[in-house]
XYZ file of C-alpha atoms in Angstrom:
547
model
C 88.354 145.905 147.923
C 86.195 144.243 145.358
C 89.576 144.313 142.942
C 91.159 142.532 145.680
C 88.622 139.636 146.178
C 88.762 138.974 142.620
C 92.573 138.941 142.954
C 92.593 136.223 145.325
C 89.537 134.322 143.540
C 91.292 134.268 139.875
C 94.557 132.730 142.650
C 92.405 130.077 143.706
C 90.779 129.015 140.524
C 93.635 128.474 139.158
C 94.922 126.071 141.961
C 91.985 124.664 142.701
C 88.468 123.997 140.616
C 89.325 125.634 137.117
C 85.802 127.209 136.902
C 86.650 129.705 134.412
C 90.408 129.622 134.624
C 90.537 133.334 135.894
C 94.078 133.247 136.493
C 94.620 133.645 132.627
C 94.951 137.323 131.590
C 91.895 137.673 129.576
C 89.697 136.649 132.343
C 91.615 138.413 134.927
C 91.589 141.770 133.243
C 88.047 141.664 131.692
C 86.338 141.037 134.636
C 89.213 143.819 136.340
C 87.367 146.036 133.500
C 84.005 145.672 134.982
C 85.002 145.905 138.339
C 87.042 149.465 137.940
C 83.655 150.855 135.382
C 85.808 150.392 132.220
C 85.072 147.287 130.617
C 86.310 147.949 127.414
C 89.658 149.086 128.898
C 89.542 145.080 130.387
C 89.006 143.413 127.698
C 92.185 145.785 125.469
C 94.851 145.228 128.210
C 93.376 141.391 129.590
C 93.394 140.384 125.771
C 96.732 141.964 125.185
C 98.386 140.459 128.030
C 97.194 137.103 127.304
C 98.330 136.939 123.916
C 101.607 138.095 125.248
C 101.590 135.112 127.302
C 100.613 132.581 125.246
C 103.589 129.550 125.049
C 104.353 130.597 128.809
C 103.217 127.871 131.530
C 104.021 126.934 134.894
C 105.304 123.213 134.069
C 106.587 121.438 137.344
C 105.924 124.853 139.496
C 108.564 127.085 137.094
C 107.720 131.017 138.189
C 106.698 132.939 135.211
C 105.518 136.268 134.766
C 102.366 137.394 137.062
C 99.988 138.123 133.659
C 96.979 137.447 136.233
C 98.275 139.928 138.656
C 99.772 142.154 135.633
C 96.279 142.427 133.891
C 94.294 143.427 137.462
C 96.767 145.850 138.033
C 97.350 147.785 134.179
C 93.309 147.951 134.578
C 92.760 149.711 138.457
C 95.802 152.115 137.018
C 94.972 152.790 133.544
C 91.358 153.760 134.719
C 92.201 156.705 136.410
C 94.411 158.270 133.460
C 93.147 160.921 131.221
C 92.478 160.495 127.386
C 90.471 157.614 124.924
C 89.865 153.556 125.954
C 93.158 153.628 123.353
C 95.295 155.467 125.389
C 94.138 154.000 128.580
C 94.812 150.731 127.223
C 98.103 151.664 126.145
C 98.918 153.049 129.870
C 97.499 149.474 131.011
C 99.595 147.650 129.309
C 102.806 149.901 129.768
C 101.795 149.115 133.131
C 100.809 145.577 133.237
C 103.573 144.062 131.469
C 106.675 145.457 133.507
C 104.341 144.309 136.664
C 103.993 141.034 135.790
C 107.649 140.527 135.166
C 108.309 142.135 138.424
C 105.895 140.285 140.483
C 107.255 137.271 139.580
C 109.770 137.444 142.217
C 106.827 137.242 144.648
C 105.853 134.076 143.563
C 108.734 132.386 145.175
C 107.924 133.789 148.759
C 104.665 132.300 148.433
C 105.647 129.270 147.417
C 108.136 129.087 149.983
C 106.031 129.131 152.901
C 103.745 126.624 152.223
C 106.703 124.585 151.888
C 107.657 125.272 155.756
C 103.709 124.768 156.679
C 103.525 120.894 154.822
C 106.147 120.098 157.969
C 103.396 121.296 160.151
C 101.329 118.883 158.313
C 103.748 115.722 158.811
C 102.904 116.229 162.797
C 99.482 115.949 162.229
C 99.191 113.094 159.756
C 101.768 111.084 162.289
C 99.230 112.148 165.096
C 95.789 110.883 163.017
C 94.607 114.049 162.969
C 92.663 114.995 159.879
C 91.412 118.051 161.408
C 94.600 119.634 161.638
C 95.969 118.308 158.373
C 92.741 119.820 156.455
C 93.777 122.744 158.164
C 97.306 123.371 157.389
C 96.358 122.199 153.337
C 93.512 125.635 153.252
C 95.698 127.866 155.199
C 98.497 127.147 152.560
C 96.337 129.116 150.201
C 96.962 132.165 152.058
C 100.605 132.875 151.022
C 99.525 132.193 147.517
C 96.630 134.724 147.681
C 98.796 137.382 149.292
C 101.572 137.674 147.520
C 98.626 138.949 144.277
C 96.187 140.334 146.530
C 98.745 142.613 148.556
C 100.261 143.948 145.335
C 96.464 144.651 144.018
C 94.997 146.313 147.024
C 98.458 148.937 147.002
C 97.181 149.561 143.122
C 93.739 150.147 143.738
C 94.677 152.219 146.580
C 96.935 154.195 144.585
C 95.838 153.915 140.783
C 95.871 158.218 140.783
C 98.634 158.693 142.776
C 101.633 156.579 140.915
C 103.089 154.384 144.453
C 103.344 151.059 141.981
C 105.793 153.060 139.814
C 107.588 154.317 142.645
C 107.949 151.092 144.142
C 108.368 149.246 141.046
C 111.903 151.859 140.477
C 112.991 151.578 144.034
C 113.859 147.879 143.331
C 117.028 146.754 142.273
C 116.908 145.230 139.072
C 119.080 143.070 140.270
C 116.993 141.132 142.796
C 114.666 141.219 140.494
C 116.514 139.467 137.820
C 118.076 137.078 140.738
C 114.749 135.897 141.959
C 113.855 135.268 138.131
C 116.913 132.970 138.059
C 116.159 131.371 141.858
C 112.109 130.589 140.308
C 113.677 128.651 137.323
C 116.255 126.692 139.405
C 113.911 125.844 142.028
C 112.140 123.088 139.678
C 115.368 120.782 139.934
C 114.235 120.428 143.694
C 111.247 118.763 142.937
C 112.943 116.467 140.422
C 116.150 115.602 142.383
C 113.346 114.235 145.297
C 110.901 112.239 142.507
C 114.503 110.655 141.754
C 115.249 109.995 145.326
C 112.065 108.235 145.505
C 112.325 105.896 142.585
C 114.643 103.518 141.255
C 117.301 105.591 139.969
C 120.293 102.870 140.831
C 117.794 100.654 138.366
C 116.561 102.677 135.607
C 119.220 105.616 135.041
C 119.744 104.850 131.946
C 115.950 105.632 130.538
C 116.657 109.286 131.592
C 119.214 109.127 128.228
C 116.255 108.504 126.061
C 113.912 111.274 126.938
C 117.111 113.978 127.314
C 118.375 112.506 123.501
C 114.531 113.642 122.390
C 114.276 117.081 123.505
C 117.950 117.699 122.967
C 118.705 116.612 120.015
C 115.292 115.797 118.483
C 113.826 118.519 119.580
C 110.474 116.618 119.706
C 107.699 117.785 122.608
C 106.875 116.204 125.999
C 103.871 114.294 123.776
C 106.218 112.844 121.335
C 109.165 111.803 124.094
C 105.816 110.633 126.131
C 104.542 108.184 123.253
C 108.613 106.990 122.662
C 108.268 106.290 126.624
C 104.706 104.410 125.967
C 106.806 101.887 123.458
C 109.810 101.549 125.163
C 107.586 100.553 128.401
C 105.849 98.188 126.314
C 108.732 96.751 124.995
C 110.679 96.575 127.972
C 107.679 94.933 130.003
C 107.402 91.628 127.253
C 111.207 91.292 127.688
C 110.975 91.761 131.362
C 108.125 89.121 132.125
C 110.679 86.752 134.421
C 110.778 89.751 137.234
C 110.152 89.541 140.263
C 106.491 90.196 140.593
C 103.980 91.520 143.302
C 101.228 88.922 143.972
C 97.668 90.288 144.202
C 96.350 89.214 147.832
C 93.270 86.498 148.201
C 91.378 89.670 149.809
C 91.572 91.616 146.839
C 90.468 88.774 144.200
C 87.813 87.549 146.536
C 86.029 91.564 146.673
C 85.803 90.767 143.235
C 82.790 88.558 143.636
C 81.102 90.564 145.423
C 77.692 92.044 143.776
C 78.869 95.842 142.579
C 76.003 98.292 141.701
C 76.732 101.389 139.473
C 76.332 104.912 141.151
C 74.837 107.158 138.872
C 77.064 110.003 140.135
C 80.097 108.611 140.801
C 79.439 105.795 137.903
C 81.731 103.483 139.493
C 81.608 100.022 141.250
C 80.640 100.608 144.851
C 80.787 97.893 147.624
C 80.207 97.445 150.984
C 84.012 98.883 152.391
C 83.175 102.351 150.349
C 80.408 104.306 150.107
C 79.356 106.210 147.623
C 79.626 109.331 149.948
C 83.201 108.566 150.718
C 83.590 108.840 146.777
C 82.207 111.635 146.538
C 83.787 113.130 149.140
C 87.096 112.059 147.602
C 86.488 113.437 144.281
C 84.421 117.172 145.594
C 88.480 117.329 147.849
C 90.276 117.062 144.815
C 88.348 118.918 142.681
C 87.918 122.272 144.820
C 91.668 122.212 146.007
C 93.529 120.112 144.854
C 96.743 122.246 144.274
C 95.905 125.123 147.209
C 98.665 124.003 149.154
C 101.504 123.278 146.458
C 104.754 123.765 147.544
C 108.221 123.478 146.556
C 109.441 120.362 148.364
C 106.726 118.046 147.684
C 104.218 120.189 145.354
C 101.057 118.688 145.313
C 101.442 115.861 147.962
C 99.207 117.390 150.771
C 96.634 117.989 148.261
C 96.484 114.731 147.343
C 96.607 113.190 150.792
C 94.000 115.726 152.250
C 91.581 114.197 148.953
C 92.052 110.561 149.646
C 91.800 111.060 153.672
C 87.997 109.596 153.663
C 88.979 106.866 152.336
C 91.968 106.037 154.454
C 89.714 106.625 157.507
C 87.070 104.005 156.612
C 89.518 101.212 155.064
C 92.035 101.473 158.159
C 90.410 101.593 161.398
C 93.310 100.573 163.393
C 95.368 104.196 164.293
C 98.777 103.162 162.519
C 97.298 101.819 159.391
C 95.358 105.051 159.174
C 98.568 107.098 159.891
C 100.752 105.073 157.708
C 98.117 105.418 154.584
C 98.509 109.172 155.734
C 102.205 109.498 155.532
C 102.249 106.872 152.369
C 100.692 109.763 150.506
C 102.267 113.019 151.853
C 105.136 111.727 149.917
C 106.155 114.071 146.827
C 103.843 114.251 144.098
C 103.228 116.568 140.806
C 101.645 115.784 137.843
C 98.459 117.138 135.654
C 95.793 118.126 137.847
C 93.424 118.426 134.652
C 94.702 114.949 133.002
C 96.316 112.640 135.014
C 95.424 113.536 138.681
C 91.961 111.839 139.079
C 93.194 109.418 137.324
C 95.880 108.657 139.515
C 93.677 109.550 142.913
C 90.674 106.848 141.407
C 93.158 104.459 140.795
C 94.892 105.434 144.444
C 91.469 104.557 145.823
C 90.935 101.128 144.598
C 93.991 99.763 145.150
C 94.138 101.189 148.605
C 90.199 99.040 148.979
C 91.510 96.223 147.422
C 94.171 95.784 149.536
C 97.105 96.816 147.738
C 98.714 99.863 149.167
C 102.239 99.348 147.846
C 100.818 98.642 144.884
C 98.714 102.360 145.095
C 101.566 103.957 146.091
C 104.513 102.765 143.127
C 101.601 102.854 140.670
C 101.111 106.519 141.408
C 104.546 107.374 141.580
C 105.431 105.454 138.243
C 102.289 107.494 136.386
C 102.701 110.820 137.622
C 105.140 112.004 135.349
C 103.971 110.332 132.390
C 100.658 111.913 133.118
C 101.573 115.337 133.908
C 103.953 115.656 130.436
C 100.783 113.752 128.503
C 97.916 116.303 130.470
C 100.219 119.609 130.210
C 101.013 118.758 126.699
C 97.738 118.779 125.910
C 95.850 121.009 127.922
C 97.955 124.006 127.802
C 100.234 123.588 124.875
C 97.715 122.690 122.396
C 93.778 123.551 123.966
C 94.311 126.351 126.009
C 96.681 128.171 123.243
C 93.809 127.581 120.512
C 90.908 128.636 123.310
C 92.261 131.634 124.236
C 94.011 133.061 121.214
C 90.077 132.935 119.758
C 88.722 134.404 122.966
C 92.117 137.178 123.020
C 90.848 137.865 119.246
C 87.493 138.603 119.665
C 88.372 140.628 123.007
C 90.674 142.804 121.367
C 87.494 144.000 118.974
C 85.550 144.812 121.849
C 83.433 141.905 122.103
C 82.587 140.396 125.441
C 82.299 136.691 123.414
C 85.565 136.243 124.095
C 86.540 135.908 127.380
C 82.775 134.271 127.811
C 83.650 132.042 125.096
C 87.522 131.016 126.638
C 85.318 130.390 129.964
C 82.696 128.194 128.869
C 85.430 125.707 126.837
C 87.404 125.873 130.329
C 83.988 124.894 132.569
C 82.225 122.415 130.742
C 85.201 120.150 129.545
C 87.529 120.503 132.402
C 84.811 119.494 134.691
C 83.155 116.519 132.574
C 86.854 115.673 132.028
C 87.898 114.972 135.430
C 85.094 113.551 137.016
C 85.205 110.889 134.259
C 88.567 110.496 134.682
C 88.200 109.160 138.384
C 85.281 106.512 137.997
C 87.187 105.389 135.163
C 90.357 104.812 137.109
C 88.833 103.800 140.017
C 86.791 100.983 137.956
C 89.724 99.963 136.202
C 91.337 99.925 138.893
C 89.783 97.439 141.085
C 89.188 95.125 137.659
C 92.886 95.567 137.595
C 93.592 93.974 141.398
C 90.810 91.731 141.399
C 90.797 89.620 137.942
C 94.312 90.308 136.294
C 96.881 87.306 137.158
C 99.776 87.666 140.043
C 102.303 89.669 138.678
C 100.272 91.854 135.705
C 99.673 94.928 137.936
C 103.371 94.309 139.338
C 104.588 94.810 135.433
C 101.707 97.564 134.698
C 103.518 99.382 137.915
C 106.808 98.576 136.079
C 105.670 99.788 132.870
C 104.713 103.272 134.240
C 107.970 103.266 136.233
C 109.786 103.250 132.457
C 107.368 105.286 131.278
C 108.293 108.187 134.074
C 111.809 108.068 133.330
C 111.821 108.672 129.583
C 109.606 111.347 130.168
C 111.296 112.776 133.129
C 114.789 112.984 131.422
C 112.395 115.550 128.690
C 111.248 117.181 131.473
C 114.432 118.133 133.088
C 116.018 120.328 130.142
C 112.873 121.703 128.951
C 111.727 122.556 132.748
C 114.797 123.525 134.893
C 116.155 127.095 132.699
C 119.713 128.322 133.446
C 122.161 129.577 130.866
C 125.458 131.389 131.824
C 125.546 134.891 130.533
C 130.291 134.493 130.761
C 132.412 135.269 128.022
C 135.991 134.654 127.364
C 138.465 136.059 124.964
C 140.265 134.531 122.320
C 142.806 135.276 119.903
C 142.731 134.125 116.604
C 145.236 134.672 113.309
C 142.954 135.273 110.098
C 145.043 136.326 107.198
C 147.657 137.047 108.808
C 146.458 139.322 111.434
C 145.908 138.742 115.427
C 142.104 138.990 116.013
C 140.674 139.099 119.486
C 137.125 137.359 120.011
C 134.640 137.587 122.672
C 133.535 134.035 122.850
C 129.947 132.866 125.380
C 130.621 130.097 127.519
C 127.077 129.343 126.902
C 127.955 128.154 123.104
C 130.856 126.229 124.335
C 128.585 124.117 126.534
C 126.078 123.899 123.973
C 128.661 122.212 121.595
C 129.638 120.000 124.139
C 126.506 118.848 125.920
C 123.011 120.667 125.039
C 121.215 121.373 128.366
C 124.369 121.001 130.097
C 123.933 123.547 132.927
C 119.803 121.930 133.962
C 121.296 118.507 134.392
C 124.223 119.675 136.560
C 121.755 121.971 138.616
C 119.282 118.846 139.108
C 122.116 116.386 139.471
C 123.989 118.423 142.002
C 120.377 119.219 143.922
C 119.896 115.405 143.530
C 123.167 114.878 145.639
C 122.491 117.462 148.134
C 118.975 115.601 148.985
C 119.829 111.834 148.772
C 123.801 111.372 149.232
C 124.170 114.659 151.687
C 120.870 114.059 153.375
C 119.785 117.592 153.735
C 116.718 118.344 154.606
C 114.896 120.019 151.543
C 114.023 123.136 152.962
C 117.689 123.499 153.311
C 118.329 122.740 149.434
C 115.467 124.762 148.438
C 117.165 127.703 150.618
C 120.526 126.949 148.849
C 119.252 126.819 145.280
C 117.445 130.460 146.257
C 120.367 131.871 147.527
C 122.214 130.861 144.623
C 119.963 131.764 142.080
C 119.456 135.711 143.983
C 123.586 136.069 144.008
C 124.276 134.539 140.656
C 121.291 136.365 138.937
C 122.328 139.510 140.512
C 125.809 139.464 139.497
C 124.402 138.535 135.813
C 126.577 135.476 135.285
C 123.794 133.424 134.927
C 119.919 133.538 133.007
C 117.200 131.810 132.579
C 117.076 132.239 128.925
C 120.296 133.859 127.018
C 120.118 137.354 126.064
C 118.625 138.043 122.443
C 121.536 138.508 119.792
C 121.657 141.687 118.319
């Protein structure tokens, strides 16, 4: 039992506050360690597994390999096996590793039916009810916790008697490697709907920029993001004759009005917002702010269940209330460490000031900057150098380092955030109270290029399908017939790099906006696909390693 509770604690730490980051492997397992009377075994097969996982991240909900899950699991099992901590640890990673990879095609069910419960949630934000929307966004964590906590109660249960390995053979490989292929396809849903939502007609052409960069470049989501940061800069001085979105006499007047600075919050309060309802805001996002991701709109009931106080105080009349409801059940994704309270502060004060059309295009436009800016740097680069130290020092039997990889995850994730939303939601009414009519119009437009660039990175380097076909060809050399076995996958590659993730998004794209089907139905269609076409090995995520 207590293997399970930490099963479903490292699930929600990783979706919601980022304590310690216990869904990482090192964590997961050296704590697994303690719990099962081996600690040293923990720390061997956590360490192990995590740096086996280093480079590997979920960017715009991809499924990857269940390390978390994987590490808990190698740990109950290997503890019960005869010989050294050495040969334990080798049994928990033999283990581990082929679990992880198989558990991943949980991770979709899970997903999956806290896309079906956000619906549940539309009723209740068009009926004003908080209560029940509050509801539906914690019961969403359930799935998520199941689909780990399930597979680690059966090992605990069983870590003498061998069930995981007879369960783990019974599977067909096959649905195994479809539901692989369904996880990585399933991204291009979330994309083809951020498209829907924004000016596509307008701004297609930015996509070009941010493909050419991670296609041909090959530069990272940071370097494509600071290429979007001057082509938004540029394209806003050329583009200062737009049409622009005057701030209203309410907001400029709130302006004058004598601000004091909270020393929790340390942001500009007035009389329409308290500090509590700050607080309040802030203490949402930060203990659950991703519990209820899903598929179709990812973090968008999150979000709307965090700013909720303050829709209730600004909009006493029923429909504004339910309109600033629905306005932000509406898809969103982005970084949750850097970028999210950023975007929710800034959410806030526009939404006091007055603006909500401005809140809501502003938020769209920066999410995708922000999340390719925040994941860049967060897991690429800080978590990769934190816990390759903290993996090191594990793997020598020292306890520093998963204490170590948790201390640099509490103290600056925290500190990190909650700066992060005074700062935005100062800024942010400075912005819609002193700038001139039209500057937060253009700022809006500026993050609106901004998301493109980055968004036509994001789509190759995110959505991952390759097809596994071959043809055969016959060539003369020297004289002499020669018959080839030539990959499809090269073909395509020559012709178009990435070819296959822009079809898949633009063809999910068509299904959602031109079709009109409802995106449970596309997300059903894409996981079909991916199960039958995985199955039958004609398509990959990744192609197979050249021998």
């Amino acid at each position: 039992m207590a293997l399970t509770l930490w099963a479903i604690y490292c699930t929600y730490d990783g979706l919601g506050p980022f304590l310690i980051y216990a869904q990482r492997p090192l964590i997961a397992g050296s704590v697994a360690g303690l719990i099962v009377g081996h600690p040293l075994l923990g720390l061997l097969v956590g360490a192990t597994l995590e740096l086996a996982a280093l480079g590997v991240y979920t960017y715009g909900g991809a499924t990857i390999p269940d390390y978390q899950t994987g590490a808990i699991v190698g740990t109950a099992l290997a503890a019960g096996a005869a010989g050294d901590a050495a040969a334990q640890a080798a049994i928990g990673i033999g283990v581990g590793l082929p679990a992880a990879i198989l558990l991943s095609a949980l991770d979709p069910v899970g997903k999956m039916v806290t896309t079906a419960l956000v619906h549940r949630a539309d009723g209740y934000a068009a009926d004003g009810n908080a209560r029940g929307l509050a509801m539906i966004h914690w019961v969403s964590l359930v799935p998520w916790v199941a689909v780990r906590a399930i597979p680690t109660f059966l090992a605990a249960l069983a870590a003498s008697g061998g069930l995981v390995k007879d369960i783990t053979a019974s599977i067909p490989a096959g649905f195994v490697h479809g539901m692989t292929l369904a996880g990585s396809l399933l991204p291009a849903v979330g994309f083809a709907l951020l498209l829907g939502m924004m000016e596509l007609s307008r701004y297609w052409y930015l996509l070009l920029i941010g493909f050419v960069g991670f296609a041909y470049l090959h530069l990272p989501v940071l370097g494509i993001a600071l290429i979007g940061v001057a082509v938004a800069m540029l394209f806003v001085t050329l583009k200062r004759d737009e049409p622009v979105l005057a701030v209203p006499e309410a907001a400029a007047e709130e302006s004058a009005v004598d601000s004091v600075v909270d020393p929790v919050v340390d942001s500009i309060v007035d009389s329409r917002l308290t500090r509590q309802d700050l607080r309040r805001v802030f203490r949402r996002y930060f203990w659950s702010s991703q519990i209820s991701w899903n598929y179709e709109r990812m973090q968008a009931l999150g979000f709307a269940y965090s700013i909720e106080p303050v829709l209730r105080r600004l909009y006493p009349e029923k429909t504004d209330y339910v309109a600033g409801l629905q306005r932000h059940l509406q898809f969103f994704n982005t970084s949750v460490l850097v970028g999210g309270p950023l975007i929710l502060g800034s959410s806030v004060a526009l939404e006091e000031a007055g603006t909500p059309k401005s809140a809501a295009s502003t938020k769209v436009a920066l999410m995708g900057p922000m999340a390719g800016i925040g994941d860049t740097v967060v897991f690429a680069l800080y978590n990769s150098i934190v816990f390759t130290m903290g993996a090191s020092w594990a793997l020598q039997g020292n306890w520093l380092g998963p204490a170590f990889a948790a201390v640099m995850v509490l103290v600056p994730y925290a500190l990190v955030r909650r700066w992060q939303f005074s700062f935005a939601y100062r800024e942010g009414k400075r912005l819609a109270g002193h700038l001139a009519a039209g500057a937060l119009a253009r700022v809006a437009q500026g993050a609106t290029v901004l998301g493109f660039v980055v968004l036509g990175g994001f789509i190759p380097s995110i959505v991952k399908v390759v097809t596994t076909l071959t043809y055969r060809q016959t060539t003369t050399v020297q004289g002499q017939p020669v018959t080839q076995s030539v990959a499809i996958q090269d073909r395509l590659d020559e012709l178009l790099p990435f070819l296959l993730p822009v079809l898949v998004t633009a063809g999910v794209y068509l299904l959602t906006v031109k079709a009109r089907l409802r995106p449970v139905w596309v997300i059903g269609i894409v996981v079909v696909a991916g199960v039958v076409l995985g199955w039958l090995g004609w398509f990959a995520p990744s192609a197979p390693a050249k021998s």
